């Protein structure tokens, strides 16, 4: 049965990877006397609190799955130590390695204007799978985006409606008109992307967000939209704006603050 369970869990892990979901694969890597049989057991926890497999002790499963959710939030692998009761009056300590399974991040750029060109290049250099979408073939083409993994010349609505946006998808909306922005947001807001950013002046952004709120979209989801998009670095040129955008995407992905490192505890003695 143990062998069958291991094969079954391997299949679940593969499915999580194939579907570009994020999971915490917890493995018992060490144990004190009395718990050696637990070494090698695995449990896969997902962000929604569900878990697959077992480490052999129900209470341990619950605690490890809880800690796995925290590890997923921080997206950092770690080793945790747990005390488990083996029998009345007997305890053992087990060491569990929390390994974050994270697919290649995807940068979905909606709109193929002049800012999208350097943004796609930056995304590719930083290891993102870059997808560019625009309904104008003269803009969405391989000549303009040689670094992109996919360039889609297609209708925004028809494409985004069925596009497989996941927890690993970071969406940047930089279309040519707020009507396209609204259309894109309507089709994306209910999907599990950790980042949605939209370019535009504060007035344009306000118009779009108020329209979505009036249509009944959840205010907390609207508030999570990064708009105006990017970090404040005083950007003016298209390349600078693209840099500000990709910096914000990385900040969200890695959990940074966006603050200058020189302001974080630099010694004052020279």
Coordinates of C-alpha atoms in Angstrom, one line a residue:
X1 CA 0.0 0.0 0.0
X2 CA 2.8 2.4 0.8
X3 CA 4.2 2.0 -2.7
X4 CA 0.8 2.5 -4.2
X5 CA 0.3 5.6 -2.1
X6 CA 3.6 7.0 -3.3
X7 CA 2.7 6.5 -6.9
X8 CA -0.7 8.1 -6.4
X9 CA 0.8 11.1 -4.8
X10 CA 3.4 11.4 -7.6
X11 CA 0.5 11.6 -10.0
X12 CA -1.2 14.3 -8.0
X13 CA 2.1 16.3 -7.9
X14 CA 2.4 16.0 -11.6
X15 CA -1.1 17.2 -12.1
X16 CA -0.4 20.2 -10.0
X17 CA 2.7 21.0 -12.0
X18 CA 0.9 20.4 -15.4
X19 CA -2.0 22.7 -14.3
X20 CA 0.5 25.4 -13.3
X21 CA -0.7 25.4 -9.7
X22 CA 1.4 26.1 -6.7
X23 CA 1.9 23.6 -3.9
X24 CA 4.0 22.7 -0.8
X25 CA 5.5 19.2 -1.0
X26 CA 6.3 18.3 2.6
X27 CA 8.7 15.3 3.1
X28 CA 9.8 13.8 6.4
X29 CA 13.6 14.0 6.2
X30 CA 14.5 13.0 9.7
X31 CA 13.1 11.5 12.9
X32 CA 14.2 10.7 16.4
X33 CA 14.0 7.2 17.9
X34 CA 10.6 5.6 17.5
X35 CA 9.5 7.5 14.4
X36 CA 12.1 6.3 11.9
X37 CA 9.2 4.7 9.9
X38 CA 7.9 8.2 9.0
X39 CA 11.0 9.2 7.1
X40 CA 10.3 9.5 3.4
X41 CA 6.5 10.0 3.8
X42 CA 5.1 12.9 1.8
X43 CA 2.2 15.3 1.9
X44 CA 1.2 17.9 -0.7
X45 CA -0.6 21.0 0.5
X46 CA -2.3 23.6 -1.7
X47 CA -3.2 27.2 -1.0
X48 CA -6.9 26.6 -0.5
X49 CA -6.1 24.3 2.6
X50 CA -6.6 21.0 0.9
X51 CA -3.9 18.4 1.1
X52 CA -3.0 15.0 -0.4
X53 CA -1.1 12.1 1.0
X54 CA -0.1 11.6 4.7
X55 CA 2.9 11.7 6.9
X56 CA 1.5 8.9 9.0
X57 CA 0.1 10.9 11.9
X58 CA -3.1 12.8 11.6
X59 CA -2.1 15.6 14.0
X60 CA 1.2 16.0 12.1
X61 CA -0.6 16.2 8.8
X62 CA -2.8 19.0 10.1
X63 CA 0.1 21.0 11.5
X64 CA 2.3 20.5 8.4
X65 CA -0.5 21.4 6.0
X66 CA -1.1 24.6 8.1
X67 CA 2.6 25.5 7.9
X68 CA 2.6 24.6 4.2
X69 CA 0.0 27.3 3.6
X70 CA 2.3 29.8 5.3
X71 CA 5.3 28.6 3.2
X72 CA 3.2 29.1 0.1
X73 CA 2.3 32.6 1.1
X74 CA 6.0 33.5 1.5
X75 CA 7.0 31.2 -1.4
X76 CA 10.1 30.0 0.4
X77 CA 11.1 26.4 1.0
X78 CA 12.1 25.6 4.6
X79 CA 12.6 22.8 7.2
X80 CA 10.3 22.6 10.1
X81 CA 10.6 20.6 13.4
X82 CA 7.6 18.9 14.9
X83 CA 6.9 16.9 18.1
X84 CA 4.5 14.0 17.6
X85 CA 2.9 11.6 20.1
X86 CA 3.6 8.0 19.2
X87 CA 1.9 6.3 22.1
X88 CA 0.8 7.3 25.6
X89 CA 3.8 8.9 27.3
X90 CA 6.1 8.7 24.3
X91 CA 7.1 11.5 21.9
X92 CA 9.4 11.9 18.9
X93 CA 10.7 14.8 16.9
X94 CA 10.5 14.8 13.1
X95 CA 12.1 17.1 10.6
X96 CA 9.9 18.0 7.6
X97 CA 11.2 19.7 4.5
X98 CA 8.7 22.1 2.9
X99 CA 9.5 22.3 -0.8
X100 CA 7.6 24.9 -2.8
X101 CA 6.5 23.6 -6.2
X102 CA 6.1 26.6 -8.4
X103 CA 5.7 26.6 -12.2
X104 CA 7.6 29.0 -14.4
X105 CA 5.9 32.4 -13.8
X106 CA 4.0 33.8 -16.8
X107 CA 3.8 37.4 -17.8
X108 CA 0.7 38.1 -19.8
X109 CA 0.9 41.4 -21.6
X110 CA -2.5 42.6 -22.8
X111 CA -1.8 45.3 -25.4
X112 CA 1.2 45.4 -27.7
X113 CA 2.0 49.1 -27.9
X114 CA 5.4 50.8 -27.4
X115 CA 5.7 50.0 -23.7
X116 CA 5.0 46.3 -24.3
X117 CA 8.2 45.8 -26.4
X118 CA 10.8 46.5 -23.6
X119 CA 8.4 44.9 -21.0
X120 CA 8.4 41.6 -22.9
X121 CA 12.2 41.7 -23.1
X122 CA 12.6 42.4 -19.4
X123 CA 10.2 39.6 -18.6
X124 CA 12.0 37.1 -20.7
X125 CA 15.4 38.1 -19.2
X126 CA 13.9 37.5 -15.7
X127 CA 12.7 34.0 -16.5
X128 CA 9.0 34.7 -17.2
X129 CA 7.1 32.9 -19.9
X130 CA 6.1 35.9 -21.9
X131 CA 2.7 36.1 -23.8
X132 CA 1.7 39.2 -25.7
X133 CA -1.9 39.7 -26.8
X134 CA -3.3 42.4 -29.1
X135 CA -6.1 42.5 -31.7
X136 CA -3.8 44.3 -34.2
X137 CA -1.6 42.0 -36.2
X138 CA 0.7 44.9 -37.2
X139 CA 1.6 45.3 -33.5
X140 CA 1.3 41.7 -32.3
X141 CA 3.9 40.0 -34.4
X142 CA 7.1 38.1 -34.0
X143 CA 9.2 40.8 -35.5
X144 CA 8.3 43.3 -32.7
X145 CA 8.5 40.6 -30.0
X146 CA 11.3 38.2 -30.7
X147 CA 11.8 37.5 -27.0
X148 CA 8.2 36.5 -26.3
X149 CA 7.2 32.8 -26.0
X150 CA 3.8 33.5 -27.6
X151 CA 2.5 36.5 -29.6
X152 CA -1.3 36.4 -30.1
X153 CA -3.0 38.6 -32.7
X154 CA -6.6 38.0 -31.6
X155 CA -9.6 39.6 -30.1
X156 CA -9.1 40.6 -26.5
X157 CA -12.4 39.3 -25.2
X158 CA -12.6 36.1 -27.0
X159 CA -9.0 35.2 -26.0
X160 CA -9.1 36.2 -22.4
X161 CA -12.5 34.5 -21.8
X162 CA -11.0 31.1 -22.1
X163 CA -7.3 31.9 -21.4
X164 CA -5.9 29.6 -18.7
X165 CA -4.8 32.2 -16.1
X166 CA -3.4 30.6 -13.0
X167 CA -1.7 31.5 -9.7
X168 CA 1.5 31.7 -11.7
X169 CA 0.1 34.3 -14.2
X170 CA 1.0 38.0 -13.8
X171 CA -1.2 40.2 -16.0
X172 CA -0.3 43.6 -17.3
X173 CA -3.0 45.5 -19.1
X174 CA -1.6 48.3 -21.3
X175 CA -4.1 48.6 -24.1
X176 CA -4.8 51.7 -26.2
X177 CA -8.2 52.6 -24.7
X178 CA -10.0 52.3 -21.4
X179 CA -12.9 50.4 -23.1
X180 CA -10.4 47.5 -23.8
X181 CA -9.0 47.8 -20.2
X182 CA -12.5 47.3 -18.8
X183 CA -13.2 44.4 -21.1
X184 CA -10.0 42.7 -20.1
X185 CA -10.5 43.3 -16.3
X186 CA -14.1 41.9 -16.5
X187 CA -12.7 38.6 -17.8
X188 CA -9.7 38.5 -15.5
X189 CA -10.9 39.6 -12.0
X190 CA -12.5 36.3 -11.1
X191 CA -9.4 34.3 -12.1
X192 CA -6.6 33.4 -9.5
X193 CA -3.8 35.7 -10.8
X194 CA -1.7 37.1 -8.0
X195 CA -1.1 40.3 -10.0
X196 CA -3.2 42.5 -12.2
X197 CA -1.8 45.9 -13.2
X198 CA -3.4 48.5 -15.5
X199 CA -1.7 51.5 -17.1
X200 CA -3.3 54.9 -17.4
X201 CA -3.6 58.3 -15.8
X202 CA -5.3 58.6 -12.4
X203 CA -8.4 60.0 -14.1
X204 CA -8.6 57.1 -16.6
X205 CA -8.0 54.5 -13.8
X206 CA -10.6 56.1 -11.7
X207 CA -13.2 55.9 -14.5
X208 CA -12.5 52.2 -15.1
X209 CA -12.6 51.3 -11.4
X210 CA -15.8 53.2 -10.8
X211 CA -17.4 51.5 -13.7
X212 CA -16.5 48.1 -12.4
X213 CA -17.7 48.9 -8.9
X214 CA -21.0 50.1 -10.3
X215 CA -21.4 46.8 -12.1
X216 CA -21.1 44.9 -8.8
X217 CA -17.6 43.6 -8.9
X218 CA -16.2 42.9 -5.4
X219 CA -14.5 46.1 -4.0
X220 CA -11.7 44.1 -2.4
X221 CA -10.8 42.6 -5.8
X222 CA -11.0 46.0 -7.5
X223 CA -8.8 47.5 -4.8
X224 CA -6.2 44.8 -5.4
X225 CA -5.6 46.1 -9.0
X226 CA -2.3 47.8 -9.4
X227 CA -3.4 51.0 -11.1
X228 CA -1.8 53.3 -12.0
X229 CA 0.7 50.5 -12.7
X230 CA 4.4 50.3 -11.6
X231 CA 6.7 51.6 -8.9
X232 CA 7.4 55.3 -8.6
X233 CA 10.9 55.7 -10.1
X234 CA 10.1 58.9 -12.0
X235 CA 9.8 56.9 -15.3
X236 CA 9.2 58.8 -18.5
X237 CA 10.6 56.9 -21.4
X238 CA 8.9 53.6 -22.6
X239 CA 11.8 51.6 -21.4
X240 CA 11.7 53.3 -18.0
X241 CA 8.0 52.7 -17.7
X242 CA 8.5 49.1 -18.6
X243 CA 11.2 48.8 -15.9
X244 CA 8.8 50.3 -13.3
X245 CA 6.2 47.8 -14.3
X246 CA 8.4 44.7 -14.2
X247 CA 9.9 45.8 -10.9
X248 CA 6.4 45.9 -9.3
X249 CA 5.6 42.5 -10.7
X250 CA 8.8 41.1 -9.1
X251 CA 8.0 42.9 -5.9
X252 CA 4.6 41.2 -5.7
X253 CA 6.0 37.8 -6.7
X254 CA 8.9 37.9 -4.2
X255 CA 7.1 39.7 -1.4
X256 CA 9.4 42.8 -1.4
X257 CA 8.6 46.2 -0.1
X258 CA 9.8 48.3 -3.0
X259 CA 11.8 50.5 -0.6
X260 CA 15.3 51.6 -1.3
X261 CA 17.7 49.1 0.4
X262 CA 19.8 52.1 1.6
X263 CA 16.9 53.0 3.9
X264 CA 16.7 49.6 5.5
X265 CA 19.2 49.7 8.3
X266 CA 22.3 51.0 6.6
X267 CA 25.0 51.7 9.3
X268 CA 25.4 55.5 9.8
X269 CA 29.0 55.4 10.9
X270 CA 31.5 56.1 8.1

